PDB file of C-alpha atoms in Angstrom:
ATOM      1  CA  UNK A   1      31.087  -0.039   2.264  1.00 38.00           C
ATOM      2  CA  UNK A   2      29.272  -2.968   3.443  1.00 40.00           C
ATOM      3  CA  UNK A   3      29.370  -6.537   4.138  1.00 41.00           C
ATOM      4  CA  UNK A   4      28.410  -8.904   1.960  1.00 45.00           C
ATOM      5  CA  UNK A   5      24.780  -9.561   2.959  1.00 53.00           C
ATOM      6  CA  UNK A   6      22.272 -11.962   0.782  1.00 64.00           C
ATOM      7  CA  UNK A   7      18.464 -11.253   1.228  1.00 69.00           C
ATOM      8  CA  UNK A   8      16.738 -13.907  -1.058  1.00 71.00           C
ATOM      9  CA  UNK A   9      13.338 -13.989  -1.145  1.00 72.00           C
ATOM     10  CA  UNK A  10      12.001 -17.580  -0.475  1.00 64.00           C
ATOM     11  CA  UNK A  11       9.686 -19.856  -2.445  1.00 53.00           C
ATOM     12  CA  UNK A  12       6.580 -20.440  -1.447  1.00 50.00           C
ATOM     13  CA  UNK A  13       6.276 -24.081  -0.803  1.00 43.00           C
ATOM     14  CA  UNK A  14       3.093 -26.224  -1.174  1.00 36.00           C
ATOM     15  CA  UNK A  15       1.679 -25.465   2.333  1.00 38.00           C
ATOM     16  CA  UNK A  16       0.959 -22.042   1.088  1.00 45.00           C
ATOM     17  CA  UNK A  17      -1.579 -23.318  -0.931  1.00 42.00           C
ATOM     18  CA  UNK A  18      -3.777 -24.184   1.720  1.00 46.00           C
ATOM     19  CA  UNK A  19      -4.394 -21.012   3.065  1.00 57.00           C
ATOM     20  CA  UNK A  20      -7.826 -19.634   2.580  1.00 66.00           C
ATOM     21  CA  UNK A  21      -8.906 -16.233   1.410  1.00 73.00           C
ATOM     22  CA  UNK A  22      -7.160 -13.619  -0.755  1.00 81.00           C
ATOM     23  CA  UNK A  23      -3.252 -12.960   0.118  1.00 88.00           C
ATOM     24  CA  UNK A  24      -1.283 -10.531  -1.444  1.00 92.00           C
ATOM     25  CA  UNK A  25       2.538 -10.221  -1.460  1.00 93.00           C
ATOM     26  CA  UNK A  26       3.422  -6.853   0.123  1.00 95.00           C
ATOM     27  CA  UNK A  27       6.306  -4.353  -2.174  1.00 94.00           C
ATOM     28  CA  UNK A  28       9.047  -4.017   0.285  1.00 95.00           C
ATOM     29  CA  UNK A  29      12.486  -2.030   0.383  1.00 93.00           C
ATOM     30  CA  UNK A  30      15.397  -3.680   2.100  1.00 92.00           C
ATOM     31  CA  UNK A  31      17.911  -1.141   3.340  1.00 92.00           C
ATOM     32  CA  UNK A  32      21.320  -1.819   5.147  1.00 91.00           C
ATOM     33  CA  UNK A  33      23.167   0.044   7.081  1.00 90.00           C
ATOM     34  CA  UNK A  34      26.436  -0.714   9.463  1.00 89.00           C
ATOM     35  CA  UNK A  35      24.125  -2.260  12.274  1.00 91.00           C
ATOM     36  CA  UNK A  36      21.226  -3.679  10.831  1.00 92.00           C
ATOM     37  CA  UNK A  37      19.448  -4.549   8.067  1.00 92.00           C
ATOM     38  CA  UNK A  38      15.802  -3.079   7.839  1.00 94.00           C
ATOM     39  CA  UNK A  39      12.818  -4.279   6.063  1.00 95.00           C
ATOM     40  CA  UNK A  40       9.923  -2.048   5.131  1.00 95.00           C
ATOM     41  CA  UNK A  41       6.785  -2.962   3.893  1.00 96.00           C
ATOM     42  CA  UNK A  42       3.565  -1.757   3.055  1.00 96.00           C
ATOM     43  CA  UNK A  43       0.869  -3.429   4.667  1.00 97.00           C
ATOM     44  CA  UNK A  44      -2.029  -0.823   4.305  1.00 97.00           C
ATOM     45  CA  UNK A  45      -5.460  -1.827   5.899  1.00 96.00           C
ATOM     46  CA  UNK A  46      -3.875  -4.106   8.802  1.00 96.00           C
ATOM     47  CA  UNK A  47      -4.065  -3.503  12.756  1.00 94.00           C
ATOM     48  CA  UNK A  48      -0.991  -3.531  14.356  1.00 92.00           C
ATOM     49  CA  UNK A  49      -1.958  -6.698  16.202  1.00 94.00           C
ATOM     50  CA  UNK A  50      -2.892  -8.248  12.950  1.00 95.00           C
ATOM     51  CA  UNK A  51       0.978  -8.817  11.739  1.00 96.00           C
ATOM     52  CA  UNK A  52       2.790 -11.656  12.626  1.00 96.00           C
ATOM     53  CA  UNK A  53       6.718 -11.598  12.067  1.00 96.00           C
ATOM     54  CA  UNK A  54       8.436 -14.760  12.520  1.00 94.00           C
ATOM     55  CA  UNK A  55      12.338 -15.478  12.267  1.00 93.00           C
ATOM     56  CA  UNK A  56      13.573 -18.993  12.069  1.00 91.00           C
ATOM     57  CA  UNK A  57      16.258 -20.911  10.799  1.00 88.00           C
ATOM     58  CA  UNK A  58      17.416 -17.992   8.705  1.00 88.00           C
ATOM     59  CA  UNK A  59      13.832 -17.334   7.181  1.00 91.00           C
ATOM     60  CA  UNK A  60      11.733 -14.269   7.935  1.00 94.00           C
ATOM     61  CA  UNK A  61       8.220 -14.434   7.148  1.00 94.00           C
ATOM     62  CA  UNK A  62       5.777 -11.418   7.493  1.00 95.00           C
ATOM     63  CA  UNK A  63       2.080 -11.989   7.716  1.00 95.00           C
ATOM     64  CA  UNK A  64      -0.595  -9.221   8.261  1.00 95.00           C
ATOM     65  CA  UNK A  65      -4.577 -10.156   8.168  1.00 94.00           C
ATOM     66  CA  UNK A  66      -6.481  -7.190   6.820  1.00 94.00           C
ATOM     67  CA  UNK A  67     -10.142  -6.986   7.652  1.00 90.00           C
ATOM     68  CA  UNK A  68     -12.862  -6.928   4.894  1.00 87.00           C
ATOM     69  CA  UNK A  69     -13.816  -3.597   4.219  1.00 88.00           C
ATOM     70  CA  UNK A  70     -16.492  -4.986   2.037  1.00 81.00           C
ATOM     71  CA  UNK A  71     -19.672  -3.533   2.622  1.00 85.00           C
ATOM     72  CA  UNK A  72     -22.531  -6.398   1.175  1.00 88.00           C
ATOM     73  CA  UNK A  73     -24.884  -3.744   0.191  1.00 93.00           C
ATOM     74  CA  UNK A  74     -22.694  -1.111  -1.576  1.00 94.00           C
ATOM     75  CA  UNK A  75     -22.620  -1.100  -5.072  1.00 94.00           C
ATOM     76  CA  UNK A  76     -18.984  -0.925  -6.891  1.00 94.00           C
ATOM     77  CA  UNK A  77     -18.565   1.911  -9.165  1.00 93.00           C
ATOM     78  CA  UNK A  78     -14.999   1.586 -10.041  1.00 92.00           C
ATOM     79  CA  UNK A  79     -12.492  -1.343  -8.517  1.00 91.00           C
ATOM     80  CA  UNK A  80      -8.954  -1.146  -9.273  1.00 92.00           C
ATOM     81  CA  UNK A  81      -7.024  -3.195  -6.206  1.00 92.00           C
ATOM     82  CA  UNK A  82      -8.182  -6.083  -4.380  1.00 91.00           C
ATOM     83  CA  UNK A  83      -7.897  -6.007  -0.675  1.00 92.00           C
ATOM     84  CA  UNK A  84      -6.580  -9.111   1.364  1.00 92.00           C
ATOM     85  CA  UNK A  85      -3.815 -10.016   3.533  1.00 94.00           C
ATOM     86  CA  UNK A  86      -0.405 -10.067   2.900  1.00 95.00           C
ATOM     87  CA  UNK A  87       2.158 -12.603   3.337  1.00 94.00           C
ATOM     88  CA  UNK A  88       5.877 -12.695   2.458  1.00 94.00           C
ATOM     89  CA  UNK A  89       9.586 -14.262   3.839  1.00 93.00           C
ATOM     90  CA  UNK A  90      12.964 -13.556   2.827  1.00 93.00           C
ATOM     91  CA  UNK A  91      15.576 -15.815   3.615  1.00 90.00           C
ATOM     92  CA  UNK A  92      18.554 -13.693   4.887  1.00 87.00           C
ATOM     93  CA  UNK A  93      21.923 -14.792   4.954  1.00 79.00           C
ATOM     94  CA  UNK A  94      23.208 -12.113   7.491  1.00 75.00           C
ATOM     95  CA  UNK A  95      24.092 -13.048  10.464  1.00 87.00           C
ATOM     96  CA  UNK A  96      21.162 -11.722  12.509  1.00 90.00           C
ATOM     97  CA  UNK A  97      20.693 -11.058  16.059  1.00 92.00           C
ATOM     98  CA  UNK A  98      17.104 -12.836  16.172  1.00 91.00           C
ATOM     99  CA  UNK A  99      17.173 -11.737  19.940  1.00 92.00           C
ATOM    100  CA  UNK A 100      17.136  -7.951  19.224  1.00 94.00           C
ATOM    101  CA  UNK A 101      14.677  -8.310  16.139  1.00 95.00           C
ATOM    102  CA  UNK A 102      12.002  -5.509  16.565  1.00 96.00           C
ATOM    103  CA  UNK A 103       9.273  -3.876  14.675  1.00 97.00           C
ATOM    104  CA  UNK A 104       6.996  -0.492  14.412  1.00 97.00           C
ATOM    105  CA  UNK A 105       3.926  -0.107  12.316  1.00 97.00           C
ATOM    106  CA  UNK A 106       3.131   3.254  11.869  1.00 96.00           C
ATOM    107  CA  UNK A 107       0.147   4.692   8.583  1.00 96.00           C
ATOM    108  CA  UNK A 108       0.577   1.015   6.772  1.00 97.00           C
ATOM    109  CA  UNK A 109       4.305   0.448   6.966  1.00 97.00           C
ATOM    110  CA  UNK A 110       5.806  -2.206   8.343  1.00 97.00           C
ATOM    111  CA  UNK A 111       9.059  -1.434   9.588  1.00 97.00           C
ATOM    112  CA  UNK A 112      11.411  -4.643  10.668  1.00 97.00           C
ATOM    113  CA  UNK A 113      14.586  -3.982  12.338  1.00 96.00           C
ATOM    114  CA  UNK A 114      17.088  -6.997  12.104  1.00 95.00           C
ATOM    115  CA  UNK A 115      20.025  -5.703  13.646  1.00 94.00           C
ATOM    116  CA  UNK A 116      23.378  -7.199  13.157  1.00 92.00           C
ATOM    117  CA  UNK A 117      25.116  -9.978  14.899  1.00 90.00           C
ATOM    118  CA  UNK A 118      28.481  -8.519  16.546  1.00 83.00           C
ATOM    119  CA  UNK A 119      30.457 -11.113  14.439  1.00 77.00           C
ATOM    120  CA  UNK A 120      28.584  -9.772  11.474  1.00 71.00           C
ATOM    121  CA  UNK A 121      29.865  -5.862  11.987  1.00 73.00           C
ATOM    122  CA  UNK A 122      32.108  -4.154   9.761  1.00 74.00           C
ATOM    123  CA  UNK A 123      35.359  -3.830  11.993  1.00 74.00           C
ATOM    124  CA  UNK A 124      37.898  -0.998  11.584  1.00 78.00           C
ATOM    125  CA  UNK A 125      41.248  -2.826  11.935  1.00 80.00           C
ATOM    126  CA  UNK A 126      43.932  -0.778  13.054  1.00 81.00           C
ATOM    127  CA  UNK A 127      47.018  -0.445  12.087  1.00 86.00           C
ATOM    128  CA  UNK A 128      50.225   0.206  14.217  1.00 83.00           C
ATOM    129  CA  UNK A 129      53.068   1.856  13.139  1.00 84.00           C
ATOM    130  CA  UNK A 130      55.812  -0.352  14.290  1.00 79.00           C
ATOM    131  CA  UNK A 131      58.311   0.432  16.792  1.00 67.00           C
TER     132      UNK A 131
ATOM    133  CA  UNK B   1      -0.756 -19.545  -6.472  1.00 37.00           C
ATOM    134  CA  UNK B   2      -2.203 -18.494  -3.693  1.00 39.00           C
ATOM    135  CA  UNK B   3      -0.791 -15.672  -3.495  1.00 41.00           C
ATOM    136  CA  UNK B   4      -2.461 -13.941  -6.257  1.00 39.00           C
ATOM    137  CA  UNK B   5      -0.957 -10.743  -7.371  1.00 39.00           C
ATOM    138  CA  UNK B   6      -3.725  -8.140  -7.246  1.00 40.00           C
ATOM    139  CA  UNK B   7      -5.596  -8.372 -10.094  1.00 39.00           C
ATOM    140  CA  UNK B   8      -8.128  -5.805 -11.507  1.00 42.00           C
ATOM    141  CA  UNK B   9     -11.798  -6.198 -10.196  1.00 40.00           C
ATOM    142  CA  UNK B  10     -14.238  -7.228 -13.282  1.00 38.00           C
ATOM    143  CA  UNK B  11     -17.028  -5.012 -12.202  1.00 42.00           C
ATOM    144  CA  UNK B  12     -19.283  -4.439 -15.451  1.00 40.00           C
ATOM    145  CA  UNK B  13     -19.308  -0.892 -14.692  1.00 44.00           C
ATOM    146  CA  UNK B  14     -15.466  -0.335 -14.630  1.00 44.00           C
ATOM    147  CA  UNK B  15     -15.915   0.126 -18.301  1.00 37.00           C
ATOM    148  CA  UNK B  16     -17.413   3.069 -17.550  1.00 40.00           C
ATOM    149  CA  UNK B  17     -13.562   4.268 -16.065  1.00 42.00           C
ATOM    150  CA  UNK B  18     -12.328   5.784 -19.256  1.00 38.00           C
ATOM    151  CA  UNK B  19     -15.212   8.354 -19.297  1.00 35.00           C
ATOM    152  CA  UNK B  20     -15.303   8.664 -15.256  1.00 38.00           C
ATOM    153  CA  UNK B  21     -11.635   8.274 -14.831  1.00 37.00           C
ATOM    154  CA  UNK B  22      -9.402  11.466 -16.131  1.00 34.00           C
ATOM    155  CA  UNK B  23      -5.946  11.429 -15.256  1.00 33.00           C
ATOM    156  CA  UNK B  24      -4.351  14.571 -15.301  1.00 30.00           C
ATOM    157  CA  UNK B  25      -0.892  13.352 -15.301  1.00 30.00           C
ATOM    158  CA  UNK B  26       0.946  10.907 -13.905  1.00 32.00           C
ATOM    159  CA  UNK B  27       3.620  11.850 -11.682  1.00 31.00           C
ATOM    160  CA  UNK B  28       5.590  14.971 -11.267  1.00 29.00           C
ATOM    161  CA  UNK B  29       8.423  12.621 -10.466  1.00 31.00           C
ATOM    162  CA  UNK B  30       8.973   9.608 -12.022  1.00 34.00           C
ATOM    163  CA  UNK B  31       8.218   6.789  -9.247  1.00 38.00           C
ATOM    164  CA  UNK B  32       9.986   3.433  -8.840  1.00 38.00           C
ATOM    165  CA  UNK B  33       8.718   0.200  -7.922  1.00 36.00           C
ATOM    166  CA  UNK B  34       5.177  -1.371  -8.019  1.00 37.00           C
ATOM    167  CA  UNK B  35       3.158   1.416  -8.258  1.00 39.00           C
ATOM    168  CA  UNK B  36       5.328   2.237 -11.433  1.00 37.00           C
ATOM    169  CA  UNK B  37       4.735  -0.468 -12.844  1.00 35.00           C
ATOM    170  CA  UNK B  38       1.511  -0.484 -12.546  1.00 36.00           C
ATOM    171  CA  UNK B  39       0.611   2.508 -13.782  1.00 36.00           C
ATOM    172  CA  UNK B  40       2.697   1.812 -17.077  1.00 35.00           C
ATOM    173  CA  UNK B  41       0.999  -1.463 -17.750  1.00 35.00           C
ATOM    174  CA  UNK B  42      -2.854  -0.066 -16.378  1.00 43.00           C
ATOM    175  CA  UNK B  43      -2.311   3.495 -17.274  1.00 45.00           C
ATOM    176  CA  UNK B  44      -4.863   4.126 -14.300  1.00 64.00           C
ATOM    177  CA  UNK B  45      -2.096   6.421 -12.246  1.00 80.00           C
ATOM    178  CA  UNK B  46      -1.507   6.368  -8.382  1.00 89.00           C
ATOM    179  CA  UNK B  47      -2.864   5.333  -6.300  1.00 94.00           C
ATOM    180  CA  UNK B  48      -5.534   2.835  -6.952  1.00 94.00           C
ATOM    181  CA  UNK B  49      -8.700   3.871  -6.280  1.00 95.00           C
ATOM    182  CA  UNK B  50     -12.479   1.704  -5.420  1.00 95.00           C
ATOM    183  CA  UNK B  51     -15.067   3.696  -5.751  1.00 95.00           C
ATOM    184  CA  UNK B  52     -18.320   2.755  -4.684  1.00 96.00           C
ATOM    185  CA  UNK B  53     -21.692   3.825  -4.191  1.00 95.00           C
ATOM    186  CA  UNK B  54     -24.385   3.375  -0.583  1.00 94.00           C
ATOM    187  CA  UNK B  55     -27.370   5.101  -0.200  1.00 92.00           C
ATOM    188  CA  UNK B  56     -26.674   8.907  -0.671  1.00 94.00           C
ATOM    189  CA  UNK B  57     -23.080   8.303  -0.422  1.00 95.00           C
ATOM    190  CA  UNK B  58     -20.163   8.127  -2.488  1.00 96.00           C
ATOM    191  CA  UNK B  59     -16.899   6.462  -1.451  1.00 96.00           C
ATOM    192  CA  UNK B  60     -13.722   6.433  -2.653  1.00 97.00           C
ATOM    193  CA  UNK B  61     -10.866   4.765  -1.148  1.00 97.00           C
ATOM    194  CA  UNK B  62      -6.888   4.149  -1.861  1.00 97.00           C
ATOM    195  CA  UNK B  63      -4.145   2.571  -0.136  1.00 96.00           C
ATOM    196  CA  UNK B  64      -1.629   5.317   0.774  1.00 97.00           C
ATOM    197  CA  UNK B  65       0.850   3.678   3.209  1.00 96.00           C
ATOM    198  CA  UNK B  66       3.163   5.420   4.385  1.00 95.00           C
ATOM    199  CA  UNK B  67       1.586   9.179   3.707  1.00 95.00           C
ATOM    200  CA  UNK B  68       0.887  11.209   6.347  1.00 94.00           C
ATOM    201  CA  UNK B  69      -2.745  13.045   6.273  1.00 94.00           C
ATOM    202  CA  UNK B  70      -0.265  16.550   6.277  1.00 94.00           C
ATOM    203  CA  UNK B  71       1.254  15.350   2.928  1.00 94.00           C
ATOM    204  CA  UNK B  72      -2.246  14.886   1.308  1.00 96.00           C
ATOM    205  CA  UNK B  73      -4.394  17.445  -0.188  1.00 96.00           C
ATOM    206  CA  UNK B  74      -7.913  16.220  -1.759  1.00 96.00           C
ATOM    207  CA  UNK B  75     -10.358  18.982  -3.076  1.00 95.00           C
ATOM    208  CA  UNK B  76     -13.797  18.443  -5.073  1.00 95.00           C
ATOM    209  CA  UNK B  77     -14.280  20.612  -7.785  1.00 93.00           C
ATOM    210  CA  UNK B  78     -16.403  20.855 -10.999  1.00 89.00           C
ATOM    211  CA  UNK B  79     -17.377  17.621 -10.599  1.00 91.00           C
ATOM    212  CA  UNK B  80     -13.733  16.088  -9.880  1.00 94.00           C
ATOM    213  CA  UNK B  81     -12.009  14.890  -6.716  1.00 96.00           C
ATOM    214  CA  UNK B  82      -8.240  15.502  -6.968  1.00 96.00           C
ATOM    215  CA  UNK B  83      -6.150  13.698  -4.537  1.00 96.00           C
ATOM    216  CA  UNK B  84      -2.180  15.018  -4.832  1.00 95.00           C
ATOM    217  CA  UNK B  85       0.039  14.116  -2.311  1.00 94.00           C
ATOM    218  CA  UNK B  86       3.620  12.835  -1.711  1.00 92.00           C
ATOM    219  CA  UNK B  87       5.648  10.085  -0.021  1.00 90.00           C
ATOM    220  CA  UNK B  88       8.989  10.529   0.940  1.00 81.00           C
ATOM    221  CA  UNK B  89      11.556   8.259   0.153  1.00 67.00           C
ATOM    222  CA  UNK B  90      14.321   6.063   2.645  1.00 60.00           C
ATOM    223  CA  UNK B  91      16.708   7.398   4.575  1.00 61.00           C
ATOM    224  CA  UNK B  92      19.831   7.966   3.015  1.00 63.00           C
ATOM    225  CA  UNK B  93      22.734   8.019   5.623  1.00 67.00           C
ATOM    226  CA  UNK B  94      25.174   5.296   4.811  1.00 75.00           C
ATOM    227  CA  UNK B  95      23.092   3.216   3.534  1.00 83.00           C
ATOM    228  CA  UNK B  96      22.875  -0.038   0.643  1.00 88.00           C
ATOM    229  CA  UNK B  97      19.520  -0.783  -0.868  1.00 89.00           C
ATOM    230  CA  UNK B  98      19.070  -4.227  -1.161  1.00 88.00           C
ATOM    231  CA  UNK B  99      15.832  -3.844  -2.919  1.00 89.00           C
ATOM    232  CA  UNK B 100      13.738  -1.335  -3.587  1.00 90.00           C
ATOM    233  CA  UNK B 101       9.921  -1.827  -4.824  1.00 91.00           C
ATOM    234  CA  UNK B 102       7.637   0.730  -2.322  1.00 93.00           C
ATOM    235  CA  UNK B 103       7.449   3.912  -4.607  1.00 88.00           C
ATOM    236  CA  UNK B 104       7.923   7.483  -3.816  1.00 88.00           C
ATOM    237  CA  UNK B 105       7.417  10.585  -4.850  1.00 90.00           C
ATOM    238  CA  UNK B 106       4.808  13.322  -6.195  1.00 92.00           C
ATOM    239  CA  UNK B 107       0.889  12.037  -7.284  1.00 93.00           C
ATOM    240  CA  UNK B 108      -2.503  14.011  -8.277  1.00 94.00           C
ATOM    241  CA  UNK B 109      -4.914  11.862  -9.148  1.00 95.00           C
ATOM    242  CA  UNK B 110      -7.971  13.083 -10.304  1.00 94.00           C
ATOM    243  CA  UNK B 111     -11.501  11.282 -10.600  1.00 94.00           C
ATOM    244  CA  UNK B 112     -14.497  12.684 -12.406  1.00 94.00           C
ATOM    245  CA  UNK B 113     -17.799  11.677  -9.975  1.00 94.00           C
ATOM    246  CA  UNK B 114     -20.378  10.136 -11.059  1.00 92.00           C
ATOM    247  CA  UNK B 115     -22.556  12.557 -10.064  1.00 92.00           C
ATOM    248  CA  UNK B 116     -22.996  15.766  -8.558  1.00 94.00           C
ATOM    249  CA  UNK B 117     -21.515  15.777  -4.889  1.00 95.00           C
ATOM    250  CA  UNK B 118     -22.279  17.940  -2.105  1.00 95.00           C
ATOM    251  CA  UNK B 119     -18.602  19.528  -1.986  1.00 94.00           C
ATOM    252  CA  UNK B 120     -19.504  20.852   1.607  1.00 94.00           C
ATOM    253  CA  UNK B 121     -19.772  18.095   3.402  1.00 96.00           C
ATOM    254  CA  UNK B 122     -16.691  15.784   2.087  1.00 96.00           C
ATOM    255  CA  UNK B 123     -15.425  13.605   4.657  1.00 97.00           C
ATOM    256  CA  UNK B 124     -11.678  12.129   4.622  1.00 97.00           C
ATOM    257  CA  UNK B 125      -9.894   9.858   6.941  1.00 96.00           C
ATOM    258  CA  UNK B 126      -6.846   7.734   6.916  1.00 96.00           C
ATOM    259  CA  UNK B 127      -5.869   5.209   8.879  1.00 96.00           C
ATOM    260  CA  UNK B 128      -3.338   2.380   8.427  1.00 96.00           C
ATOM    261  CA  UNK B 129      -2.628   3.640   4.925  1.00 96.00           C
ATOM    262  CA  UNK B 130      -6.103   3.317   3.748  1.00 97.00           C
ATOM    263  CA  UNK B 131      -7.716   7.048   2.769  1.00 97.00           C
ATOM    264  CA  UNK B 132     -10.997   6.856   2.524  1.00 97.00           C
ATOM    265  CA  UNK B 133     -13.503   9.764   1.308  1.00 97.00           C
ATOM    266  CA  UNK B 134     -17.356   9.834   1.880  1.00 97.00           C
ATOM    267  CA  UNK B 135     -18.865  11.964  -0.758  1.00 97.00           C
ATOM    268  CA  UNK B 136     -22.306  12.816   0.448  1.00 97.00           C
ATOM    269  CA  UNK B 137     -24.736  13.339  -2.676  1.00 95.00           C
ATOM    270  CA  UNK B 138     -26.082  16.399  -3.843  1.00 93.00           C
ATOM    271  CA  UNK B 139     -29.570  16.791  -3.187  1.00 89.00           C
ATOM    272  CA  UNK B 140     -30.316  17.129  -7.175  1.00 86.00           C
ATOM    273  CA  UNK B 141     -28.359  13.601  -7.171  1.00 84.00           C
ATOM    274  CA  UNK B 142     -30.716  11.670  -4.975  1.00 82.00           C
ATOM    275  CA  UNK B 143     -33.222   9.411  -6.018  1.00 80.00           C
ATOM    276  CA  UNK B 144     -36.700  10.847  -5.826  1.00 81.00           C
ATOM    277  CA  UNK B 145     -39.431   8.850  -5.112  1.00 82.00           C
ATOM    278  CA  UNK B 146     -42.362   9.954  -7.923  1.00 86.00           C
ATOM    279  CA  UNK B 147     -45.859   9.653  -6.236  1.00 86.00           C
ATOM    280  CA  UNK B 148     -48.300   8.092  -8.949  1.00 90.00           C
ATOM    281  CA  UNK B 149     -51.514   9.965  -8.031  1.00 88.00           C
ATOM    282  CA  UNK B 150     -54.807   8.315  -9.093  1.00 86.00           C
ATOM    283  CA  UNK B 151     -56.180   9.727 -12.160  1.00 75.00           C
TER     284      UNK B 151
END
């Protein structure tokens, strides 16, 4: 069982458009479990101090820079992805302890830990046989 | 948009894929999620691969997140590199997916070379999620400079 728990992904508004380069929107998987929500995605090619995670007023936004890994003098045989950075934010309804919010990148995933606000937790009520 | 969904690359030479390109098969498992997709609407299999060519080198590189190097086997062969591999999926304790795009599962990919590689001296490393694999050319595959001696 769970508690009712809305993870829309957000529009990108017109600012977005000013950004520079090539962006990419990262596949992620948003699993829930009794204490947190957590967000995985795959962000291959970026340094761990290349990913930016913000949470504000509800929205999360991930953002990871990925270096070139262009070499100028190579010539392309076969291309079949382009490389960039990756950008993407969810708006999530959950009450979310932004406080505890954490995060481990480990072989290109992202893994974001949003854990649950105490008021958000499913409770056990019990009941009491009466006298 | 600026966020452009990736896009294939319009390199004159990637018609050459059909003949360079032979996928053995898909995947043992059925995956879910983008690289699904993809490989329905490209029919190029996973993962994605740039190849590209410097000096006496080959490369060929693919963006495996979430694989570790243990769960990835490449081998050169008969003039084919065959990358198989496998990435495992969520845990599954008491848990609600609220979506679910990053694919998992079983791959082999295989890519016929260009030319002949030295299958000795194949290099492979992967870090962030990006394999990459330096293919060293055979000698018979080099270039040879011809000297034009005066008649």
């Amino acid at each position: 069982m769970t508690t009712q728990t809305n993870v829309t992904e957000r529009e990108q508004n017109g600012a977005e458009r000013t950004r520079t380069g090539r962006w990419f929107r990262p596949p992620v998987d948003i699993i829930e479990n009794a204490n947190e929500l957590l967000l995985l995605a795959d962000v291959p090619g970026a340094a761990s101090d290349a990913i930016d995670i913000d949470f504000e007023d509800g929205v999360l936004t991930v953002e990871a820079t990925v270096a070139s890994r262009w070499n100028e003098e190579a010539t392309p045989l076969l291309q079949e992805y382009g490389v960039g950075n990756f950008h993407r934010s969810f708006r999530v309804s959950e009450q979310i302890d932004a406080s505890r919010i954490h995060a481990e990148y480990t072989d290109g995933v992202l893994t974001i830990h949003l854990p649950k606000a105490e008021a958000a937790k499913p409770r056990k009520i019990q009941v009491q046989a009466a006298g | 948009m600026a966020l452009a969904r990736r896009t294939n690359g319009m390199y004159p030479l990637d018609q050459l894929r059909s003949q360079m390109d032979r996928l053995v098969s898909d995947f043992f498992t059925p995956m879910t999620g983008r690289y699904a997709a993809r490989s329905e609407t490209q029919g190029r299999g996973f993962p994605a691969l740039n190849v590209w060519e410097h000096n006496d080198d080959l490369y060929a590189e693919a963006e495996l997140p979430g694989i570790k190097s243990e769960d990835l086997e490449i081998s050169v062969e008969g003039g084919d590199m065959t990358i198989r591999g496998q990435r495992g999926g969520s845990p599954s304790e008491e848990t609600t997916y609220h979506r679910r795009e990053r694919g998992s599962g079983e791959f082999v990919r295989v890519l016929r070379l260009p030319v002949e590689v030295d299958a000795e001296h194949v290099e492979a490393t992967l870090k962030d999620g990006v394999l990459l694999v330096k293919l060293p050319k055979a000698e018979s595959a080099k270039p040879k400079k011809i000297k034009v001696s005066a008649g």
